[in-house]
Amino acid sequence: MKYLIVYANPNPGSLCQSIANTLKETLTEQNKEVILRNLYDENFNAVLDLADLNSFTRRDYFIDIKEEHAYILDASTLIFVYPIWWMGPPAIMKGYFDRVFSSGFAYTVDNNRLEKGLKGKRVAVINTMGMSNEYYESQGITEAMKKLLTLGLFEYTGLEVIDHKFYGGIYNSDETERMKILEDVKTFAQGLSHLGVDTKTPVW
């Protein structure tokens, strides 16, 4: 069982970076094969343009997209780690979703029939947020962000969502609070490695 971690935060000293590292280290300690993709380090092109759209139609994807497709196809579980900025992902992560989850790969629609290209794979998301979880939940924002990804992207392409974690209040957190978050991430990764692809784990 292979794990693909896709990470987006330009700050190498961020909590997001520590979360991504903790995931990789914990899974590796359990003899799991893990690939960590840092979109900023990869200088990933986040802009979907007309050339991309034409390549999707031809099913002749550009080489950078083919590379990301190969990583996804080789993995049984995808984990996305990124901060919430303006109620959504950083532009580079949104661009990854736009370009990599391309038609003809992640899904195909022929004669109004949807074919889900990523069936049998699992996905988890871990987000950090500046304001508290209580604030986002009270405004209905947390649930909205879950639904946007779950219904609009993951379920549409056949991915089974196993968890979506939100860690809020990061701006005012201290070292002790951040260590607790990393311990929670470690526990999550330990449990994740024991789940089977077909396990029907509650989404939320």
PDB file of C-alpha atoms in Angstrom:
ATOM      1  CA  MET A   1       0.000   0.000   0.000  1.00  0.00           C
ATOM      2  CA  LYS A   2       1.579   3.271  -1.147  1.00  0.00           C
ATOM      3  CA  TYR A   3       0.909   6.752   0.185  1.00  0.00           C
ATOM      4  CA  LEU A   4       1.151  10.015  -1.720  1.00  0.00           C
ATOM      5  CA  ILE A   5       1.357  13.193   0.354  1.00  0.00           C
ATOM      6  CA  VAL A   6       0.797  16.397  -1.616  1.00  0.00           C
ATOM      7  CA  TYR A   7       1.831  19.432   0.395  1.00  0.00           C
ATOM      8  CA  ALA A   8       1.520  23.169  -0.240  1.00  0.00           C
ATOM      9  CA  ASN A   9       2.959  25.874   1.992  1.00  0.00           C
ATOM     10  CA  PRO A  10       5.794  28.214   0.949  1.00  0.00           C
ATOM     11  CA  ASN A  11       7.158  28.438   4.508  1.00  0.00           C
ATOM     12  CA  PRO A  12       9.550  25.568   5.354  1.00  0.00           C
ATOM     13  CA  GLY A  13       9.154  26.408   9.034  1.00  0.00           C
ATOM     14  CA  SER A  14       5.369  26.160   9.004  1.00  0.00           C
ATOM     15  CA  LEU A  15       3.223  23.793  11.020  1.00  0.00           C
ATOM     16  CA  CYS A  16       2.011  22.409   7.689  1.00  0.00           C
ATOM     17  CA  GLN A  17       5.560  21.346   6.868  1.00  0.00           C
ATOM     18  CA  SER A  18       5.867  19.657  10.256  1.00  0.00           C
ATOM     19  CA  ILE A  19       2.551  17.867   9.668  1.00  0.00           C
ATOM     20  CA  ALA A  20       3.673  16.601   6.267  1.00  0.00           C
ATOM     21  CA  ASN A  21       6.994  15.447   7.725  1.00  0.00           C
ATOM     22  CA  THR A  22       5.261  13.728  10.633  1.00  0.00           C
ATOM     23  CA  LEU A  23       2.956  11.867   8.268  1.00  0.00           C
ATOM     24  CA  LYS A  24       5.861  10.660   6.164  1.00  0.00           C
ATOM     25  CA  GLU A  25       8.034   9.695   9.129  1.00  0.00           C
ATOM     26  CA  THR A  26       5.240   7.831  10.923  1.00  0.00           C
ATOM     27  CA  LEU A  27       4.189   5.872   7.847  1.00  0.00           C
ATOM     28  CA  THR A  28       7.808   5.120   6.924  1.00  0.00           C
ATOM     29  CA  GLU A  29       8.448   3.784  10.427  1.00  0.00           C
ATOM     30  CA  GLN A  30       5.709   1.265   9.723  1.00  0.00           C
ATOM     31  CA  ASN A  31       7.493   0.158   6.544  1.00  0.00           C
ATOM     32  CA  LYS A  32       5.033   1.920   4.263  1.00  0.00           C
ATOM     33  CA  GLU A  33       6.129   3.368   0.950  1.00  0.00           C
ATOM     34  CA  VAL A  34       5.573   7.122   1.014  1.00  0.00           C
ATOM     35  CA  ILE A  35       6.090   9.871  -1.571  1.00  0.00           C
ATOM     36  CA  LEU A  36       5.996  13.490  -0.398  1.00  0.00           C
ATOM     37  CA  ARG A  37       5.403  16.095  -3.092  1.00  0.00           C
ATOM     38  CA  ASN A  38       6.043  19.710  -2.080  1.00  0.00           C
ATOM     39  CA  LEU A  39       4.354  21.766  -4.785  1.00  0.00           C
ATOM     40  CA  TYR A  40       6.433  24.853  -4.053  1.00  0.00           C
ATOM     41  CA  ASP A  41       9.710  22.934  -4.187  1.00  0.00           C
ATOM     42  CA  GLU A  42       8.541  21.381  -7.449  1.00  0.00           C
ATOM     43  CA  ASN A  43       7.668  24.847  -8.785  1.00  0.00           C
ATOM     44  CA  PHE A  44       4.376  23.367  -9.917  1.00  0.00           C
ATOM     45  CA  ASN A  45       2.609  25.362 -12.633  1.00  0.00           C
ATOM     46  CA  ALA A  46      -0.773  26.147 -11.114  1.00  0.00           C
ATOM     47  CA  VAL A  47      -2.318  27.931 -14.098  1.00  0.00           C
ATOM     48  CA  LEU A  48      -4.709  25.913 -16.246  1.00  0.00           C
ATOM     49  CA  ASP A  49      -4.706  27.518 -19.675  1.00  0.00           C
ATOM     50  CA  LEU A  50      -6.137  26.859 -23.124  1.00  0.00           C
ATOM     51  CA  ALA A  51      -3.238  24.589 -24.025  1.00  0.00           C
ATOM     52  CA  ASP A  52      -4.105  22.415 -21.033  1.00  0.00           C
ATOM     53  CA  LEU A  53      -7.756  22.229 -22.036  1.00  0.00           C
ATOM     54  CA  ASN A  54      -6.800  21.205 -25.547  1.00  0.00           C
ATOM     55  CA  SER A  55      -4.428  18.559 -24.212  1.00  0.00           C
ATOM     56  CA  PHE A  56      -7.234  17.161 -22.046  1.00  0.00           C
ATOM     57  CA  THR A  57      -9.425  16.818 -25.130  1.00  0.00           C
ATOM     58  CA  ARG A  58      -6.661  14.950 -26.978  1.00  0.00           C
ATOM     59  CA  ARG A  59      -5.746  12.918 -23.865  1.00  0.00           C
ATOM     60  CA  ASP A  60      -2.195  14.045 -24.589  1.00  0.00           C
ATOM     61  CA  TYR A  61      -1.230  15.601 -21.265  1.00  0.00           C
ATOM     62  CA  PHE A  62       1.826  17.760 -20.730  1.00  0.00           C
ATOM     63  CA  ILE A  63       4.813  16.053 -19.154  1.00  0.00           C
ATOM     64  CA  ASP A  64       4.414  17.710 -15.735  1.00  0.00           C
ATOM     65  CA  ILE A  65       0.816  16.481 -15.539  1.00  0.00           C
ATOM     66  CA  LYS A  66       1.778  12.986 -16.701  1.00  0.00           C
ATOM     67  CA  GLU A  67       4.266  12.876 -13.849  1.00  0.00           C
ATOM     68  CA  GLU A  68       1.617  13.758 -11.272  1.00  0.00           C
ATOM     69  CA  HIS A  69      -0.805  11.263 -12.833  1.00  0.00           C
ATOM     70  CA  ALA A  70       1.809   8.539 -12.404  1.00  0.00           C
ATOM     71  CA  TYR A  71       2.224   9.339  -8.712  1.00  0.00           C
ATOM     72  CA  ILE A  72      -1.534   9.162  -8.182  1.00  0.00           C
ATOM     73  CA  LEU A  73      -1.932   5.915 -10.114  1.00  0.00           C
ATOM     74  CA  ASP A  74       0.856   4.327  -8.076  1.00  0.00           C
ATOM     75  CA  ALA A  75      -0.717   5.275  -4.734  1.00  0.00           C
ATOM     76  CA  SER A  76      -3.570   3.675  -2.841  1.00  0.00           C
ATOM     77  CA  THR A  77      -4.017   6.637  -0.484  1.00  0.00           C
ATOM     78  CA  LEU A  78      -3.678  10.365  -1.196  1.00  0.00           C
ATOM     79  CA  ILE A  79      -3.158  12.884   1.620  1.00  0.00           C
ATOM     80  CA  PHE A  80      -3.389  16.614   0.957  1.00  0.00           C
ATOM     81  CA  VAL A  81      -1.808  18.992   3.483  1.00  0.00           C
ATOM     82  CA  TYR A  82      -2.212  22.746   3.152  1.00  0.00           C
ATOM     83  CA  PRO A  83      -3.307  25.893   5.029  1.00  0.00           C
ATOM     84  CA  ILE A  84      -6.694  27.527   4.577  1.00  0.00           C
ATOM     85  CA  TRP A  85      -6.289  30.963   3.017  1.00  0.00           C
ATOM     86  CA  TRP A  86      -9.403  33.063   2.368  1.00  0.00           C
ATOM     87  CA  MET A  87     -11.612  30.042   3.046  1.00  0.00           C
ATOM     88  CA  GLY A  88      -9.849  27.858   0.492  1.00  0.00           C
ATOM     89  CA  PRO A  89      -6.565  26.264  -0.541  1.00  0.00           C
ATOM     90  CA  PRO A  90      -3.485  28.180  -1.689  1.00  0.00           C
ATOM     91  CA  ALA A  91      -3.566  28.931  -5.417  1.00  0.00           C
ATOM     92  CA  ILE A  92      -0.875  26.359  -6.151  1.00  0.00           C
ATOM     93  CA  MET A  93      -2.993  23.595  -4.591  1.00  0.00           C
ATOM     94  CA  LYS A  94      -6.148  24.737  -6.381  1.00  0.00           C
ATOM     95  CA  GLY A  95      -4.137  24.694  -9.586  1.00  0.00           C
ATOM     96  CA  TYR A  96      -3.012  21.150  -8.811  1.00  0.00           C
ATOM     97  CA  PHE A  97      -6.642  20.078  -8.507  1.00  0.00           C
ATOM     98  CA  ASP A  98      -7.529  21.914 -11.745  1.00  0.00           C
ATOM     99  CA  ARG A  99      -4.701  20.514 -13.857  1.00  0.00           C
ATOM    100  CA  VAL A 100      -3.981  17.083 -12.359  1.00  0.00           C
ATOM    101  CA  PHE A 101      -7.558  15.908 -11.773  1.00  0.00           C
ATOM    102  CA  SER A 102      -8.038  16.299 -15.489  1.00  0.00           C
ATOM    103  CA  SER A 103     -10.776  14.932 -17.707  1.00  0.00           C
ATOM    104  CA  GLY A 104      -9.809  11.659 -19.302  1.00  0.00           C
ATOM    105  CA  PHE A 105      -7.774  10.790 -16.229  1.00  0.00           C
ATOM    106  CA  ALA A 106      -9.666  11.477 -12.994  1.00  0.00           C
ATOM    107  CA  TYR A 107     -13.038  11.272 -14.723  1.00  0.00           C
ATOM    108  CA  THR A 108     -14.591  10.898 -18.140  1.00  0.00           C
ATOM    109  CA  VAL A 109     -18.030  11.961 -19.344  1.00  0.00           C
ATOM    110  CA  ASP A 110     -19.290  10.233 -22.473  1.00  0.00           C
ATOM    111  CA  ASN A 111     -22.893  10.489 -23.641  1.00  0.00           C
ATOM    112  CA  ASN A 112     -23.808  12.091 -20.306  1.00  0.00           C
ATOM    113  CA  ARG A 113     -22.388   9.083 -18.450  1.00  0.00           C
ATOM    114  CA  LEU A 114     -19.776   9.716 -15.762  1.00  0.00           C
ATOM    115  CA  GLU A 115     -16.852   7.318 -15.440  1.00  0.00           C
ATOM    116  CA  LYS A 116     -14.923   7.807 -12.189  1.00  0.00           C
ATOM    117  CA  GLY A 117     -11.251   7.318 -12.846  1.00  0.00           C
ATOM    118  CA  LEU A 118      -9.928   7.051  -9.287  1.00  0.00           C
ATOM    119  CA  LYS A 119     -12.140   4.330  -7.848  1.00  0.00           C
ATOM    120  CA  GLY A 120     -10.478   2.106  -5.244  1.00  0.00           C
ATOM    121  CA  LYS A 121      -8.263   4.882  -3.912  1.00  0.00           C
ATOM    122  CA  ARG A 122      -8.645   6.725  -0.633  1.00  0.00           C
ATOM    123  CA  VAL A 123      -8.060  10.343   0.283  1.00  0.00           C
ATOM    124  CA  ALA A 124      -7.535  12.397   3.442  1.00  0.00           C
ATOM    125  CA  VAL A 125      -7.102  16.147   3.892  1.00  0.00           C
ATOM    126  CA  ILE A 126      -5.341  18.020   6.684  1.00  0.00           C
ATOM    127  CA  ASN A 127      -5.756  21.793   6.928  1.00  0.00           C
ATOM    128  CA  THR A 128      -4.357  24.419   9.254  1.00  0.00           C
ATOM    129  CA  MET A 129      -6.318  27.616   9.894  1.00  0.00           C
ATOM    130  CA  GLY A 130      -5.472  30.917  11.499  1.00  0.00           C
ATOM    131  CA  MET A 131      -8.719  31.374  13.396  1.00  0.00           C
ATOM    132  CA  SER A 132     -10.249  28.864  15.778  1.00  0.00           C
ATOM    133  CA  ASN A 133     -12.188  25.768  14.794  1.00  0.00           C
ATOM    134  CA  GLU A 134     -15.120  27.086  16.842  1.00  0.00           C
ATOM    135  CA  TYR A 135     -15.313  30.246  14.747  1.00  0.00           C
ATOM    136  CA  TYR A 136     -15.276  28.404  11.422  1.00  0.00           C
ATOM    137  CA  GLU A 137     -17.802  25.843  12.641  1.00  0.00           C
ATOM    138  CA  SER A 138     -20.167  28.506  14.013  1.00  0.00           C
ATOM    139  CA  GLN A 139     -20.237  30.192  10.599  1.00  0.00           C
ATOM    140  CA  GLY A 140     -20.817  26.942   8.734  1.00  0.00           C
ATOM    141  CA  ILE A 141     -17.509  27.380   6.938  1.00  0.00           C
ATOM    142  CA  THR A 142     -15.941  24.085   7.988  1.00  0.00           C
ATOM    143  CA  GLU A 143     -18.857  22.055   6.675  1.00  0.00           C
ATOM    144  CA  ALA A 144     -18.915  24.084   3.460  1.00  0.00           C
ATOM    145  CA  MET A 145     -15.226  23.453   2.813  1.00  0.00           C
ATOM    146  CA  LYS A 146     -15.723  19.724   3.407  1.00  0.00           C
ATOM    147  CA  LYS A 147     -18.619  19.549   0.991  1.00  0.00           C
ATOM    148  CA  LEU A 148     -16.832  21.485  -1.734  1.00  0.00           C
ATOM    149  CA  LEU A 149     -14.003  18.958  -1.811  1.00  0.00           C
ATOM    150  CA  THR A 150     -16.017  15.841  -1.061  1.00  0.00           C
ATOM    151  CA  LEU A 151     -18.891  16.388  -3.490  1.00  0.00           C
ATOM    152  CA  GLY A 152     -17.196  18.604  -6.035  1.00  0.00           C
ATOM    153  CA  LEU A 153     -13.938  16.718  -6.452  1.00  0.00           C
ATOM    154  CA  PHE A 154     -13.335  13.507  -4.519  1.00  0.00           C
ATOM    155  CA  GLU A 155     -16.633  11.655  -4.876  1.00  0.00           C
ATOM    156  CA  TYR A 156     -16.956  12.880  -8.458  1.00  0.00           C
ATOM    157  CA  THR A 157     -13.672  11.152  -9.327  1.00  0.00           C
ATOM    158  CA  GLY A 158     -14.341   8.014  -7.261  1.00  0.00           C
ATOM    159  CA  LEU A 159     -12.103   8.676  -4.254  1.00  0.00           C
ATOM    160  CA  GLU A 160     -13.201   7.408  -0.853  1.00  0.00           C
ATOM    161  CA  VAL A 161     -12.809  10.162   1.742  1.00  0.00           C
ATOM    162  CA  ILE A 162     -11.531   8.747   5.019  1.00  0.00           C
ATOM    163  CA  ASP A 163     -10.936  11.950   6.964  1.00  0.00           C
ATOM    164  CA  HIS A 164     -10.736  15.730   6.744  1.00  0.00           C
ATOM    165  CA  LYS A 165      -8.903  17.292   9.672  1.00  0.00           C
ATOM    166  CA  PHE A 166      -8.943  20.974  10.571  1.00  0.00           C
ATOM    167  CA  TYR A 167      -6.464  22.456  13.038  1.00  0.00           C
ATOM    168  CA  GLY A 168      -7.505  25.999  13.892  1.00  0.00           C
ATOM    169  CA  GLY A 169      -6.121  28.808  16.023  1.00  0.00           C
ATOM    170  CA  ILE A 170      -2.632  28.439  14.567  1.00  0.00           C
ATOM    171  CA  TYR A 171      -1.825  32.164  14.664  1.00  0.00           C
ATOM    172  CA  ASN A 172      -2.034  32.235  18.456  1.00  0.00           C
ATOM    173  CA  SER A 173      -0.799  28.705  19.180  1.00  0.00           C
ATOM    174  CA  ASP A 174       2.289  28.015  21.253  1.00  0.00           C
ATOM    175  CA  GLU A 175       4.834  25.205  21.025  1.00  0.00           C
ATOM    176  CA  THR A 176       2.891  22.981  23.407  1.00  0.00           C
ATOM    177  CA  GLU A 177      -0.298  23.288  21.354  1.00  0.00           C
ATOM    178  CA  ARG A 178       1.578  22.571  18.146  1.00  0.00           C
ATOM    179  CA  MET A 179       3.188  19.484  19.614  1.00  0.00           C
ATOM    180  CA  LYS A 180      -0.279  18.212  20.554  1.00  0.00           C
ATOM    181  CA  ILE A 181      -1.360  18.676  16.947  1.00  0.00           C
ATOM    182  CA  LEU A 182       1.649  16.726  15.702  1.00  0.00           C
ATOM    183  CA  GLU A 183       0.905  13.946  18.168  1.00  0.00           C
ATOM    184  CA  ASP A 184      -2.656  13.809  16.848  1.00  0.00           C
ATOM    185  CA  VAL A 185      -1.309  13.640  13.294  1.00  0.00           C
ATOM    186  CA  LYS A 186       1.025  10.821  14.312  1.00  0.00           C
ATOM    187  CA  THR A 187      -1.863   8.876  15.850  1.00  0.00           C
ATOM    188  CA  PHE A 188      -3.906   9.473  12.695  1.00  0.00           C
ATOM    189  CA  ALA A 189      -1.087   8.163  10.487  1.00  0.00           C
ATOM    190  CA  GLN A 190      -0.640   5.087  12.667  1.00  0.00           C
ATOM    191  CA  GLY A 191      -4.327   4.255  12.357  1.00  0.00           C
ATOM    192  CA  LEU A 192      -4.357   5.096   8.668  1.00  0.00           C
ATOM    193  CA  SER A 193      -1.791   2.461   7.852  1.00  0.00           C
ATOM    194  CA  HIS A 194      -4.059  -0.273   9.225  1.00  0.00           C
ATOM    195  CA  LEU A 195      -7.081   0.647   7.124  1.00  0.00           C
ATOM    196  CA  GLY A 196      -7.889  -1.449   4.076  1.00  0.00           C
ATOM    197  CA  VAL A 197      -8.808   0.186   0.785  1.00  0.00           C
ATOM    198  CA  ASP A 198     -12.352  -1.129   1.037  1.00  0.00           C
ATOM    199  CA  THR A 199     -12.872  -0.252   4.702  1.00  0.00           C
ATOM    200  CA  LYS A 200     -16.028   1.819   5.078  1.00  0.00           C
ATOM    201  CA  THR A 201     -14.774   4.347   7.578  1.00  0.00           C
ATOM    202  CA  PRO A 202     -17.195   7.178   8.464  1.00  0.00           C
ATOM    203  CA  VAL A 203     -16.218  10.280   6.517  1.00  0.00           C
ATOM    204  CA  TRP A 204     -16.690  12.880   9.255  1.00  0.00           C
TER     205      TRP A 204
END
